[in-house]
PDB file of C-alpha atoms in Angstrom:
ATOM      1  CA  SER A   1      19.615  38.966 -11.434  1.00  0.00           C
ATOM      2  CA  ILE A   2      22.607  41.201 -12.229  1.00  0.00           C
ATOM      3  CA  ILE A   3      22.901  43.705  -9.393  1.00  0.00           C
ATOM      4  CA  ALA A   4      24.772  47.006  -9.764  1.00  0.00           C
ATOM      5  CA  SER A   5      26.180  48.635  -6.635  1.00  0.00           C
ATOM      6  CA  GLY A   6      29.086  50.607  -5.198  1.00  0.00           C
ATOM      7  CA  ALA A   7      29.906  52.797  -8.184  1.00  0.00           C
ATOM      8  CA  THR A   8      33.227  54.625  -7.910  1.00  0.00           C
ATOM      9  CA  GLY A   9      34.967  57.070 -10.184  1.00  0.00           C
ATOM     10  CA  SER A  10      36.386  60.574 -10.255  1.00  0.00           C
ATOM     11  CA  ALA A  11      36.048  62.953  -7.349  1.00  0.00           C
ATOM     12  CA  GLY A  12      33.104  64.525  -9.134  1.00  0.00           C
ATOM     13  CA  ILE A  13      30.955  61.493  -8.534  1.00  0.00           C
ATOM     14  CA  SER A  14      30.000  62.979  -5.192  1.00  0.00           C
ATOM     15  CA  ASN A  15      27.953  65.507  -7.118  1.00  0.00           C
ATOM     16  CA  TYR A  16      25.523  62.824  -8.268  1.00  0.00           C
ATOM     17  CA  SER A  17      22.774  60.811  -6.684  1.00  0.00           C
ATOM     18  CA  ILE A  18      23.144  57.285  -8.082  1.00  0.00           C
ATOM     19  CA  THR A  19      20.222  54.933  -8.647  1.00  0.00           C
ATOM     20  CA  TYR A  20      21.021  51.294  -9.216  1.00  0.00           C
ATOM     21  CA  ASN A  21      18.888  49.176 -11.583  1.00  0.00           C
ATOM     22  CA  THR A  22      19.108  45.423 -11.772  1.00  0.00           C
ATOM     23  CA  ALA A  23      19.295  43.413 -15.015  1.00  0.00           C
ATOM     24  CA  ASN A  24      18.883  39.739 -15.839  1.00  0.00           C
ATOM     25  CA  LEU A  25      21.408  37.121 -16.955  1.00  0.00           C
ATOM     26  CA  THR A  26      19.470  34.686 -19.112  1.00  0.00           C
ATOM     27  CA  ILE A  27      20.773  31.112 -19.030  1.00  0.00           C
ATOM     28  CA  ASN A  28      19.630  29.307 -22.154  1.00  0.00           C
ATOM     29  CA  LYS A  29      19.422  25.561 -22.510  1.00  0.00           C
ATOM     30  CA  ALA A  30      22.568  23.797 -23.694  1.00  0.00           C
ATOM     31  CA  THR A  31      22.123  21.645 -26.794  1.00  0.00           C
ATOM     32  CA  LEU A  32      22.475  17.891 -26.742  1.00  0.00           C
ATOM     33  CA  THR A  33      22.932  16.030 -30.018  1.00  0.00           C
ATOM     34  CA  VAL A  34      20.864  12.889 -30.513  1.00  0.00           C
ATOM     35  CA  SER A  35      22.583  10.784 -33.183  1.00  0.00           C
ATOM     36  CA  ALA A  36      21.051   7.665 -34.691  1.00  0.00           C
ATOM     37  CA  ASP A  37      23.697   4.935 -34.527  1.00  0.00           C
ATOM     38  CA  ASN A  38      24.911   3.538 -37.855  1.00  0.00           C
ATOM     39  CA  GLN A  39      23.954  -0.080 -38.462  1.00  0.00           C
ATOM     40  CA  THR A  40      24.758  -2.824 -40.977  1.00  0.00           C
ATOM     41  CA  LYS A  41      22.974  -5.957 -42.066  1.00  0.00           C
ATOM     42  CA  THR A  42      23.031  -8.556 -44.814  1.00  0.00           C
ATOM     43  CA  TYR A  43      20.397  -8.565 -47.544  1.00  0.00           C
ATOM     44  CA  GLY A  44      17.460 -10.719 -46.465  1.00  0.00           C
ATOM     45  CA  GLU A  45      18.077 -10.371 -42.740  1.00  0.00           C
ATOM     46  CA  VAL A  46      15.629  -8.648 -40.443  1.00  0.00           C
ATOM     47  CA  ASN A  47      16.641  -5.115 -39.544  1.00  0.00           C
ATOM     48  CA  PRO A  48      18.937  -4.789 -36.547  1.00  0.00           C
ATOM     49  CA  ALA A  49      17.685  -3.042 -33.447  1.00  0.00           C
ATOM     50  CA  LEU A  50      17.931   0.716 -33.987  1.00  0.00           C
ATOM     51  CA  SER A  51      19.544   2.840 -31.298  1.00  0.00           C
ATOM     52  CA  TYR A  52      20.827   6.339 -30.668  1.00  0.00           C
ATOM     53  CA  THR A  53      23.564   8.115 -28.772  1.00  0.00           C
ATOM     54  CA  ILE A  54      23.282  11.429 -26.909  1.00  0.00           C
ATOM     55  CA  SER A  55      26.342  13.695 -26.722  1.00  0.00           C
ATOM     56  CA  GLY A  56      27.181  17.254 -25.691  1.00  0.00           C
ATOM     57  CA  TYR A  57      26.664  17.130 -21.922  1.00  0.00           C
ATOM     58  CA  VAL A  58      28.156  19.971 -19.878  1.00  0.00           C
ATOM     59  CA  ASN A  59      29.297  20.308 -16.284  1.00  0.00           C
ATOM     60  CA  GLY A  60      30.461  16.694 -16.230  1.00  0.00           C
ATOM     61  CA  GLN A  61      26.920  15.402 -16.543  1.00  0.00           C
ATOM     62  CA  ASN A  62      25.701  12.291 -18.302  1.00  0.00           C
ATOM     63  CA  PHE A  63      22.378  10.696 -19.149  1.00  0.00           C
ATOM     64  CA  GLY A  64      21.956   9.474 -15.618  1.00  0.00           C
ATOM     65  CA  ASN A  65      22.271  12.822 -13.860  1.00  0.00           C
ATOM     66  CA  ALA A  66      21.319  15.404 -16.489  1.00  0.00           C
ATOM     67  CA  GLY A  67      17.623  15.268 -15.661  1.00  0.00           C
ATOM     68  CA  ILE A  68      16.616  13.771 -19.003  1.00  0.00           C
ATOM     69  CA  THR A  69      13.222  12.142 -19.306  1.00  0.00           C
ATOM     70  CA  GLY A  70      11.545  10.307 -22.133  1.00  0.00           C
ATOM     71  CA  THR A  71      13.097   8.793 -25.231  1.00  0.00           C
ATOM     72  CA  ALA A  72      13.863   9.633 -28.843  1.00  0.00           C
ATOM     73  CA  THR A  73      12.579   7.642 -31.821  1.00  0.00           C
ATOM     74  CA  THR A  74      14.668   6.003 -34.546  1.00  0.00           C
ATOM     75  CA  SER A  75      13.217   4.626 -37.770  1.00  0.00           C
ATOM     76  CA  THR A  76      14.170   3.603 -41.301  1.00  0.00           C
ATOM     77  CA  THR A  77      12.345   2.883 -44.542  1.00  0.00           C
ATOM     78  CA  ALA A  78      14.473  -0.249 -45.080  1.00  0.00           C
ATOM     79  CA  THR A  79      12.747  -3.614 -44.672  1.00  0.00           C
ATOM     80  CA  GLN A  80      13.972  -7.199 -44.567  1.00  0.00           C
ATOM     81  CA  GLY A  81      13.799  -7.368 -48.362  1.00  0.00           C
ATOM     82  CA  SER A  82      15.380  -3.991 -49.145  1.00  0.00           C
ATOM     83  CA  ASN A  83      18.069  -4.161 -51.826  1.00  0.00           C
ATOM     84  CA  VAL A  84      21.775  -3.708 -51.180  1.00  0.00           C
ATOM     85  CA  GLY A  85      22.586  -0.050 -50.517  1.00  0.00           C
ATOM     86  CA  THR A  86      22.360   2.575 -47.798  1.00  0.00           C
ATOM     87  CA  TYR A  87      19.240   3.821 -46.063  1.00  0.00           C
ATOM     88  CA  ALA A  88      18.771   6.703 -43.662  1.00  0.00           C
ATOM     89  CA  ILE A  89      18.008   6.020 -40.018  1.00  0.00           C
ATOM     90  CA  ALA A  90      15.998   9.004 -38.832  1.00  0.00           C
ATOM     91  CA  ALA A  91      16.323  10.248 -35.261  1.00  0.00           C
ATOM     92  CA  THR A  92      13.358  12.292 -34.078  1.00  0.00           C
ATOM     93  CA  SER A  93      11.900  13.515 -30.826  1.00  0.00           C
ATOM     94  CA  ASN A  94       9.415  11.318 -29.088  1.00  0.00           C
ATOM     95  CA  ASN A  95       9.020  12.726 -25.595  1.00  0.00           C
ATOM     96  CA  LEU A  96      12.667  13.485 -24.830  1.00  0.00           C
ATOM     97  CA  ALA A  97      12.926  16.430 -22.442  1.00  0.00           C
ATOM     98  CA  ALA A  98      15.259  18.083 -19.919  1.00  0.00           C
ATOM     99  CA  ALA A  99      15.121  21.285 -17.889  1.00  0.00           C
ATOM    100  CA  ASN A 100      18.623  22.419 -18.837  1.00  0.00           C
ATOM    101  CA  TYR A 101      18.975  20.961 -22.344  1.00  0.00           C
ATOM    102  CA  GLN A 102      17.415  21.179 -25.755  1.00  0.00           C
ATOM    103  CA  PHE A 103      17.978  18.556 -28.441  1.00  0.00           C
ATOM    104  CA  SER A 104      19.166  18.450 -32.019  1.00  0.00           C
ATOM    105  CA  TYR A 105      18.839  15.300 -34.133  1.00  0.00           C
ATOM    106  CA  VAL A 106      21.286  13.680 -36.561  1.00  0.00           C
ATOM    107  CA  ASP A 107      20.351  10.813 -38.886  1.00  0.00           C
ATOM    108  CA  GLY A 108      22.410   7.635 -39.155  1.00  0.00           C
ATOM    109  CA  THR A 109      22.826   5.091 -41.946  1.00  0.00           C
ATOM    110  CA  LEU A 110      21.737   1.476 -42.332  1.00  0.00           C
ATOM    111  CA  THR A 111      24.050  -0.281 -44.784  1.00  0.00           C
ATOM    112  CA  VAL A 112      22.653  -3.400 -46.468  1.00  0.00           C
ATOM    113  CA  ASN A 113      25.483  -5.657 -47.652  1.00  0.00           C
ATOM    114  CA  ARG A 114      25.388  -8.380 -50.298  1.00  0.00           C
ATOM    115  CA  ARG A 115      24.240 -11.801 -49.153  1.00  0.00           C
ATOM    116  CA  PRO A 116      26.917 -14.487 -49.408  1.00  0.00           C
ATOM    117  CA  VAL A 117      25.660 -17.633 -51.133  1.00  0.00           C
ATOM    118  CA  THR A 118      27.515 -20.792 -52.125  1.00  0.00           C
ATOM    119  CA  VAL A 119      26.537 -22.445 -55.399  1.00  0.00           C
ATOM    120  CA  THR A 120      27.917 -25.883 -56.238  1.00  0.00           C
ATOM    121  CA  ALA A 121      27.661 -27.467 -59.664  1.00  0.00           C
ATOM    122  CA  ASP A 122      26.219 -30.973 -59.441  1.00  0.00           C
ATOM    123  CA  ASN A 123      28.510 -33.674 -60.785  1.00  0.00           C
ATOM    124  CA  LYS A 124      27.180 -35.437 -63.880  1.00  0.00           C
ATOM    125  CA  VAL A 125      27.925 -38.681 -65.685  1.00  0.00           C
ATOM    126  CA  LYS A 126      27.403 -39.669 -69.315  1.00  0.00           C
ATOM    127  CA  THR A 127      28.627 -42.206 -71.840  1.00  0.00           C
ATOM    128  CA  TYR A 128      30.880 -41.194 -74.702  1.00  0.00           C
ATOM    129  CA  GLY A 129      28.755 -40.195 -77.681  1.00  0.00           C
ATOM    130  CA  ASP A 130      25.686 -39.268 -75.640  1.00  0.00           C
ATOM    131  CA  VAL A 131      24.382 -35.720 -75.551  1.00  0.00           C
ATOM    132  CA  ASN A 132      25.333 -33.813 -72.448  1.00  0.00           C
ATOM    133  CA  PRO A 133      22.970 -34.166 -69.489  1.00  0.00           C
ATOM    134  CA  ALA A 134      21.216 -31.099 -68.149  1.00  0.00           C
ATOM    135  CA  LEU A 135      23.599 -29.154 -65.944  1.00  0.00           C
ATOM    136  CA  THR A 136      22.232 -28.356 -62.501  1.00  0.00           C
ATOM    137  CA  TYR A 137      23.471 -26.792 -59.302  1.00  0.00           C
ATOM    138  CA  THR A 138      22.782 -26.749 -55.591  1.00  0.00           C
ATOM    139  CA  VAL A 139      22.506 -23.614 -53.466  1.00  0.00           C
ATOM    140  CA  ALA A 140      23.774 -23.970 -49.912  1.00  0.00           C
ATOM    141  CA  VAL A 141      21.083 -23.588 -47.275  1.00  0.00           C
ATOM    142  CA  ASN A 142      22.243 -22.996 -43.707  1.00  0.00           C
ATOM    143  CA  GLY A 143      25.735 -23.796 -44.870  1.00  0.00           C
ATOM    144  CA  SER A 144      28.819 -23.378 -42.759  1.00  0.00           C
ATOM    145  CA  GLY A 145      30.634 -20.075 -42.415  1.00  0.00           C
ATOM    146  CA  THR A 146      28.969 -17.276 -44.331  1.00  0.00           C
ATOM    147  CA  SER A 147      27.216 -19.381 -46.980  1.00  0.00           C
ATOM    148  CA  ARG A 148      23.457 -18.967 -47.045  1.00  0.00           C
ATOM    149  CA  GLY A 149      20.526 -19.832 -49.212  1.00  0.00           C
ATOM    150  CA  LEU A 150      18.665 -17.387 -51.408  1.00  0.00           C
ATOM    151  CA  TYR A 151      16.244 -15.007 -49.739  1.00  0.00           C
ATOM    152  CA  GLY A 152      12.522 -15.478 -50.186  1.00  0.00           C
ATOM    153  CA  THR A 153      11.511 -16.210 -53.776  1.00  0.00           C
ATOM    154  CA  ASP A 154      14.771 -14.963 -55.292  1.00  0.00           C
ATOM    155  CA  THR A 155      16.333 -17.088 -58.028  1.00  0.00           C
ATOM    156  CA  LEU A 156      19.623 -17.111 -59.876  1.00  0.00           C
ATOM    157  CA  THR A 157      19.661 -16.449 -63.600  1.00  0.00           C
ATOM    158  CA  GLY A 158      21.761 -17.916 -66.409  1.00  0.00           C
ATOM    159  CA  ASP A 159      23.232 -21.335 -67.061  1.00  0.00           C
ATOM    160  CA  LEU A 160      26.198 -23.478 -66.159  1.00  0.00           C
ATOM    161  CA  ALA A 161      28.719 -24.378 -68.840  1.00  0.00           C
ATOM    162  CA  THR A 162      31.148 -27.104 -69.855  1.00  0.00           C
ATOM    163  CA  THR A 163      33.578 -27.437 -72.724  1.00  0.00           C
ATOM    164  CA  ALA A 164      32.371 -31.004 -73.303  1.00  0.00           C
ATOM    165  CA  THR A 165      30.280 -31.751 -76.372  1.00  0.00           C
ATOM    166  CA  GLN A 166      28.613 -34.910 -77.593  1.00  0.00           C
ATOM    167  CA  ALA A 167      31.893 -35.807 -79.324  1.00  0.00           C
ATOM    168  CA  THR A 168      34.213 -35.159 -76.369  1.00  0.00           C
ATOM    169  CA  GLY A 169      36.266 -38.187 -75.406  1.00  0.00           C
ATOM    170  CA  VAL A 170      36.461 -40.044 -72.126  1.00  0.00           C
ATOM    171  CA  GLY A 171      37.513 -37.827 -69.221  1.00  0.00           C
ATOM    172  CA  THR A 172      36.234 -35.416 -66.566  1.00  0.00           C
ATOM    173  CA  PRO A 173      35.815 -31.941 -68.044  1.00  0.00           C
ATOM    174  CA  SER A 174      34.777 -29.251 -65.583  1.00  0.00           C
ATOM    175  CA  ILE A 175      31.313 -27.814 -65.121  1.00  0.00           C
ATOM    176  CA  THR A 176      31.775 -24.064 -64.655  1.00  0.00           C
ATOM    177  CA  GLN A 177      29.635 -21.097 -63.647  1.00  0.00           C
ATOM    178  CA  GLY A 178      28.906 -20.064 -67.234  1.00  0.00           C
ATOM    179  CA  THR A 179      26.374 -17.245 -67.308  1.00  0.00           C
ATOM    180  CA  LEU A 180      24.931 -18.039 -63.895  1.00  0.00           C
ATOM    181  CA  THR A 181      24.834 -14.728 -62.095  1.00  0.00           C
ATOM    182  CA  ASN A 182      23.450 -12.735 -59.182  1.00  0.00           C
ATOM    183  CA  ALA A 183      19.721 -12.416 -58.838  1.00  0.00           C
ATOM    184  CA  ASN A 184      17.588  -9.451 -57.869  1.00  0.00           C
ATOM    185  CA  ASN A 185      19.721  -6.377 -58.475  1.00  0.00           C
ATOM    186  CA  SER A 186      23.056  -7.920 -57.471  1.00  0.00           C
ATOM    187  CA  ASN A 187      22.054  -8.569 -53.893  1.00  0.00           C
ATOM    188  CA  TYR A 188      24.241 -11.660 -53.732  1.00  0.00           C
ATOM    189  CA  ALA A 189      27.954 -12.438 -53.594  1.00  0.00           C
ATOM    190  CA  ILE A 190      28.301 -15.875 -55.160  1.00  0.00           C
ATOM    191  CA  THR A 191      30.984 -18.366 -54.269  1.00  0.00           C
ATOM    192  CA  PHE A 192      30.940 -20.985 -57.015  1.00  0.00           C
ATOM    193  CA  ASN A 193      32.250 -24.522 -56.683  1.00  0.00           C
ATOM    194  CA  GLN A 194      32.918 -26.291 -59.978  1.00  0.00           C
ATOM    195  CA  GLY A 195      31.618 -29.739 -60.724  1.00  0.00           C
ATOM    196  CA  ALA A 196      32.761 -32.422 -63.154  1.00  0.00           C
ATOM    197  CA  LEU A 197      31.141 -34.202 -66.079  1.00  0.00           C
ATOM    198  CA  THR A 198      32.462 -37.731 -66.067  1.00  0.00           C
ATOM    199  CA  ILE A 199      32.454 -39.242 -69.587  1.00  0.00           C
ATOM    200  CA  ASN A 200      32.637 -43.025 -69.485  1.00  0.00           C
ATOM    201  CA  PRO A 201      33.669 -45.238 -72.409  1.00  0.00           C
ATOM    202  CA  ALA A 202      30.970 -46.458 -74.762  1.00  0.00           C
ATOM    203  CA  GLN A 203      30.553 -50.200 -74.864  1.00  0.00           C
ATOM    204  CA  ILE A 204      30.986 -52.021 -78.155  1.00  0.00           C
ATOM    205  CA  VAL A 205      28.808 -55.085 -78.524  1.00  0.00           C
ATOM    206  CA  SER A 206      30.319 -57.566 -80.940  1.00  0.00           C
TER     207      SER A 206
END
């Protein structure tokens, strides 16, 4: 209540009979902001645990002493196989409640980064004058550092290349990446290790 009393003023106030009426001071709920925390992951990984942060407390309060009950909900449309890009993390009310606070909700972002993968050209051997062997490669699986295999049924596209021809002389020309490229909407960051085509001398039978 707002209580009025003890009015004073000019000397003429004594000519009046004063009635005092009370009013109300309405204390509205303060607003807390529930923000979905930004997250990152690599293409092909399971989604990280989604979380949220509450801010905007007043009077030195925090989650532990602000009388908050219940929880909020965070969700995203991204799945383990979602392509590289950004996806919204929605923050919504579940049963979050407090006597002195109301809640507003702010979405976060899940960023899906490219998947590192190491591709190594397989070394090949042929004899001078032979046609080149088929060029093949190996994709690292559970490799060291950040190298990883392809996700699910993904495949790489394109072919390896070498400058060697059937007529190339004895030596070890390189086997290069050629047109081999990222698969599935550029979800991969390829590290390519060159190989070598060893050309041995032909034997002359006299």
